């Protein structure tokens, strides 16, 4: 169910992906994390012969929660990628 969209971050090429992350079983002493709504942002910055990739992922088991929706949009829209120095 992955959906992707091209975008930019601070002028750099980027892509957002929305998908359902699968259930995660972390071991017998941990709770199982159920399938959940996830959105990832990946930005690519080229400097000379080097490429830098930065990723950000937000996810929740309560994808219809208004606070999550608002806050995750703020986090993704506010993400900045600064060139190395």
Short mmCIF file of N, CA and C in Angstrom, two decimals:
data_model
loop_
_atom_site.label_atom_id
_atom_site.label_comp_id
_atom_site.label_asym_id
_atom_site.label_seq_id
_atom_site.Cartn_x
_atom_site.Cartn_y
_atom_site.Cartn_z
N UNK A 1 0.81 -1.21 0.00
CA UNK A 1 0.00 0.00 0.00
C UNK A 1 0.85 1.27 0.00
N UNK A 2 2.11 1.17 -0.42
CA UNK A 2 3.01 2.32 -0.39
C UNK A 2 2.64 3.34 -1.46
N UNK A 3 2.62 4.60 -1.04
CA UNK A 3 2.42 5.71 -1.96
C UNK A 3 3.59 6.65 -1.81
N UNK A 4 4.18 7.08 -2.93
CA UNK A 4 5.33 7.98 -2.88
C UNK A 4 5.04 9.25 -3.65
N UNK A 5 5.75 10.30 -3.26
CA UNK A 5 5.58 11.60 -3.91
C UNK A 5 6.92 12.32 -3.90
N UNK A 6 7.32 12.83 -5.06
CA UNK A 6 8.56 13.60 -5.15
C UNK A 6 8.34 14.98 -4.54
N UNK A 7 9.40 15.50 -3.89
CA UNK A 7 9.33 16.81 -3.26
C UNK A 7 10.75 17.35 -3.15
N UNK A 8 10.92 18.43 -2.44
CA UNK A 8 12.25 18.97 -2.16
C UNK A 8 12.34 19.33 -0.69
N UNK A 9 13.55 19.32 -0.17
CA UNK A 9 13.85 19.75 1.20
C UNK A 9 15.04 20.69 1.09
N UNK A 10 14.84 21.94 1.43
CA UNK A 10 15.91 22.95 1.36
C UNK A 10 16.58 22.95 -0.02
N UNK A 11 15.79 22.75 -1.07
CA UNK A 11 16.30 22.73 -2.43
C UNK A 11 16.85 21.40 -2.88
N UNK A 12 16.95 20.44 -1.98
CA UNK A 12 17.49 19.11 -2.31
C UNK A 12 16.36 18.19 -2.76
N UNK A 13 16.69 17.26 -3.64
CA UNK A 13 15.74 16.26 -4.09
C UNK A 13 15.29 15.41 -2.91
N UNK A 14 13.99 15.13 -2.84
CA UNK A 14 13.46 14.34 -1.73
C UNK A 14 12.24 13.55 -2.19
N UNK A 15 11.84 12.59 -1.37
CA UNK A 15 10.64 11.81 -1.63
C UNK A 15 9.96 11.50 -0.30
N UNK A 16 8.63 11.59 -0.30
CA UNK A 16 7.87 11.14 0.87
C UNK A 16 7.20 9.82 0.51
N UNK A 17 7.11 8.94 1.48
CA UNK A 17 6.46 7.65 1.28
C UNK A 17 5.51 7.41 2.45
N UNK A 18 4.28 7.02 2.13
CA UNK A 18 3.31 6.65 3.15
C UNK A 18 2.98 5.18 2.95
N UNK A 19 2.90 4.44 4.06
CA UNK A 19 2.69 3.00 3.97
C UNK A 19 2.25 2.45 5.32
N UNK A 20 1.84 1.18 5.33
CA UNK A 20 1.55 0.50 6.58
C UNK A 20 2.78 -0.30 6.97
N UNK A 21 3.38 0.07 8.08
CA UNK A 21 4.54 -0.67 8.58
C UNK A 21 4.05 -1.99 9.19
N UNK A 22 4.78 -3.07 8.98
CA UNK A 22 4.32 -4.38 9.47
C UNK A 22 4.48 -4.53 10.98
N UNK A 23 3.80 -5.50 11.51
CA UNK A 23 3.93 -5.86 12.92
C UNK A 23 5.39 -6.16 13.25
N UNK A 24 5.81 -5.73 14.44
CA UNK A 24 7.19 -6.00 14.88
C UNK A 24 7.17 -6.78 16.19
N UNK A 25 7.83 -7.94 16.19
CA UNK A 25 7.99 -8.72 17.41
C UNK A 25 9.43 -8.55 17.86
N UNK A 26 9.61 -7.86 18.98
CA UNK A 26 10.96 -7.52 19.44
C UNK A 26 11.56 -8.58 20.35
N UNK A 27 10.80 -9.57 20.72
CA UNK A 27 11.32 -10.63 21.57
C UNK A 27 10.33 -10.98 22.66
N UNK A 28 10.62 -12.05 23.40
CA UNK A 28 9.66 -12.56 24.39
C UNK A 28 9.41 -11.60 25.56
N UNK A 29 10.33 -10.71 25.85
CA UNK A 29 10.16 -9.81 26.99
C UNK A 29 9.61 -8.44 26.60
N UNK A 30 9.18 -8.28 25.34
CA UNK A 30 8.69 -7.00 24.86
C UNK A 30 7.30 -7.17 24.25
N UNK A 31 6.55 -6.09 24.28
CA UNK A 31 5.25 -6.11 23.61
C UNK A 31 5.44 -6.15 22.11
N UNK A 32 4.50 -6.74 21.42
CA UNK A 32 4.51 -6.72 19.95
C UNK A 32 3.95 -5.38 19.49
N UNK A 33 4.61 -4.76 18.53
CA UNK A 33 4.13 -3.51 17.97
C UNK A 33 3.24 -3.87 16.78
N UNK A 34 1.98 -3.47 16.82
CA UNK A 34 1.06 -3.86 15.74
C UNK A 34 1.35 -3.10 14.44
N UNK A 35 0.75 -3.54 13.33
CA UNK A 35 0.88 -2.77 12.09
C UNK A 35 0.46 -1.32 12.36
N UNK A 36 1.11 -0.37 11.65
CA UNK A 36 0.83 1.03 11.94
C UNK A 36 1.07 1.89 10.72
N UNK A 37 0.42 3.05 10.72
CA UNK A 37 0.58 4.03 9.65
C UNK A 37 1.95 4.68 9.79
N UNK A 38 2.69 4.79 8.68
CA UNK A 38 4.02 5.40 8.70
C UNK A 38 4.18 6.32 7.51
N UNK A 39 4.91 7.39 7.73
CA UNK A 39 5.30 8.30 6.65
C UNK A 39 6.78 8.57 6.79
N UNK A 40 7.52 8.39 5.70
CA UNK A 40 8.96 8.63 5.69
C UNK A 40 9.29 9.73 4.70
N UNK A 41 10.31 10.49 5.04
CA UNK A 41 10.84 11.52 4.17
C UNK A 41 12.31 11.21 3.97
N UNK A 42 12.76 11.15 2.73
CA UNK A 42 14.17 10.92 2.42
C UNK A 42 14.65 12.06 1.53
N UNK A 43 15.71 12.75 1.97
CA UNK A 43 16.27 13.86 1.22
C UNK A 43 17.71 13.53 0.83
N UNK A 44 18.09 13.91 -0.38
CA UNK A 44 19.42 13.61 -0.90
C UNK A 44 20.14 14.93 -1.21
N UNK A 45 21.35 15.05 -0.69
CA UNK A 45 22.15 16.25 -0.94
C UNK A 45 23.47 15.83 -1.56
N UNK A 46 23.85 16.48 -2.67
CA UNK A 46 25.12 16.17 -3.34
C UNK A 46 26.09 17.31 -3.11
N UNK A 47 27.28 16.96 -2.68
CA UNK A 47 28.35 17.94 -2.48
C UNK A 47 29.61 17.37 -3.11
N UNK A 48 30.02 17.94 -4.25
CA UNK A 48 31.18 17.40 -4.96
C UNK A 48 30.91 15.98 -5.40
N UNK A 49 31.78 15.05 -5.01
CA UNK A 49 31.59 13.64 -5.35
C UNK A 49 30.85 12.87 -4.27
N UNK A 50 30.39 13.54 -3.24
CA UNK A 50 29.71 12.88 -2.12
C UNK A 50 28.21 13.11 -2.14
N UNK A 51 27.48 12.08 -1.73
CA UNK A 51 26.04 12.17 -1.57
C UNK A 51 25.72 11.95 -0.10
N UNK A 52 24.77 12.73 0.39
CA UNK A 52 24.30 12.59 1.76
C UNK A 52 22.81 12.31 1.71
N UNK A 53 22.37 11.30 2.43
CA UNK A 53 20.96 10.97 2.48
C UNK A 53 20.50 11.06 3.92
N UNK A 54 19.43 11.78 4.13
CA UNK A 54 18.86 11.91 5.47
C UNK A 54 17.42 11.43 5.41
N UNK A 55 17.04 10.61 6.40
CA UNK A 55 15.67 10.11 6.42
C UNK A 55 15.01 10.43 7.76
N UNK A 56 13.71 10.58 7.70
CA UNK A 56 12.89 10.85 8.87
C UNK A 56 11.64 10.01 8.72
N UNK A 57 11.23 9.34 9.79
CA UNK A 57 10.01 8.54 9.75
C UNK A 57 9.16 8.86 10.97
N UNK A 58 7.87 9.06 10.74
CA UNK A 58 6.89 9.19 11.81
C UNK A 58 5.91 8.04 11.66
N UNK A 59 5.46 7.49 12.79
CA UNK A 59 4.55 6.36 12.72
C UNK A 59 3.70 6.26 13.97
N UNK A 60 2.51 5.67 13.81
CA UNK A 60 1.59 5.52 14.93
C UNK A 60 0.63 4.36 14.68
N UNK A 61 0.13 3.78 15.75
CA UNK A 61 -0.92 2.77 15.63
C UNK A 61 -2.29 3.44 15.61
N UNK A 62 -2.34 4.75 15.84
CA UNK A 62 -3.60 5.50 15.84
C UNK A 62 -3.53 6.60 14.77
N UNK A 63 -3.52 6.18 13.50
CA UNK A 63 -3.35 7.08 12.38
C UNK A 63 -4.44 8.12 12.21
N UNK A 64 -5.59 7.93 12.85
CA UNK A 64 -6.67 8.90 12.74
C UNK A 64 -6.68 9.90 13.90
N UNK A 65 -5.69 9.84 14.78
CA UNK A 65 -5.61 10.76 15.92
C UNK A 65 -5.27 12.17 15.42
N UNK A 66 -6.14 13.16 15.67
CA UNK A 66 -5.92 14.51 15.15
C UNK A 66 -4.60 15.14 15.62
N UNK A 67 -4.20 14.88 16.84
CA UNK A 67 -2.94 15.43 17.34
C UNK A 67 -1.76 14.83 16.59
N UNK A 68 -1.80 13.52 16.36
CA UNK A 68 -0.73 12.87 15.59
C UNK A 68 -0.68 13.44 14.18
N UNK A 69 -1.83 13.57 13.54
CA UNK A 69 -1.88 14.08 12.17
C UNK A 69 -1.24 15.47 12.10
N UNK A 70 -1.65 16.36 12.98
CA UNK A 70 -1.13 17.73 12.99
C UNK A 70 0.36 17.75 13.31
N UNK A 71 0.76 17.04 14.36
CA UNK A 71 2.16 17.07 14.78
C UNK A 71 3.08 16.42 13.76
N UNK A 72 2.67 15.30 13.17
CA UNK A 72 3.54 14.63 12.20
C UNK A 72 3.70 15.48 10.94
N UNK A 73 2.63 16.18 10.52
CA UNK A 73 2.74 17.07 9.38
C UNK A 73 3.71 18.22 9.68
N UNK A 74 3.65 18.74 10.90
CA UNK A 74 4.56 19.82 11.31
C UNK A 74 6.00 19.35 11.30
N UNK A 75 6.25 18.15 11.81
CA UNK A 75 7.61 17.60 11.84
C UNK A 75 8.15 17.43 10.43
N UNK A 76 7.36 16.83 9.55
CA UNK A 76 7.83 16.58 8.18
C UNK A 76 8.02 17.89 7.41
N UNK A 77 7.07 18.80 7.51
CA UNK A 77 7.19 20.08 6.79
C UNK A 77 8.34 20.93 7.34
N UNK A 78 8.66 20.78 8.62
CA UNK A 78 9.70 21.59 9.23
C UNK A 78 11.10 21.01 9.13
N UNK A 79 11.22 19.81 8.57
CA UNK A 79 12.53 19.16 8.47
C UNK A 79 13.46 19.96 7.58
N UNK A 80 14.68 20.16 8.03
CA UNK A 80 15.68 20.89 7.24
C UNK A 80 16.93 20.04 7.08
N UNK A 81 17.55 20.17 5.94
CA UNK A 81 18.80 19.47 5.67
C UNK A 81 19.85 20.54 5.36
N UNK A 82 20.82 20.68 6.21
CA UNK A 82 21.86 21.69 6.03
C UNK A 82 23.10 21.06 5.42
N UNK A 83 23.77 21.75 4.51
CA UNK A 83 24.98 21.18 3.88
C UNK A 83 26.09 21.00 4.91
N UNK A 84 26.91 19.98 4.70
CA UNK A 84 28.04 19.76 5.61
C UNK A 84 29.05 20.89 5.49
N UNK A 85 29.83 21.08 6.54
CA UNK A 85 30.88 22.11 6.46
C UNK A 85 32.20 21.59 6.93
#
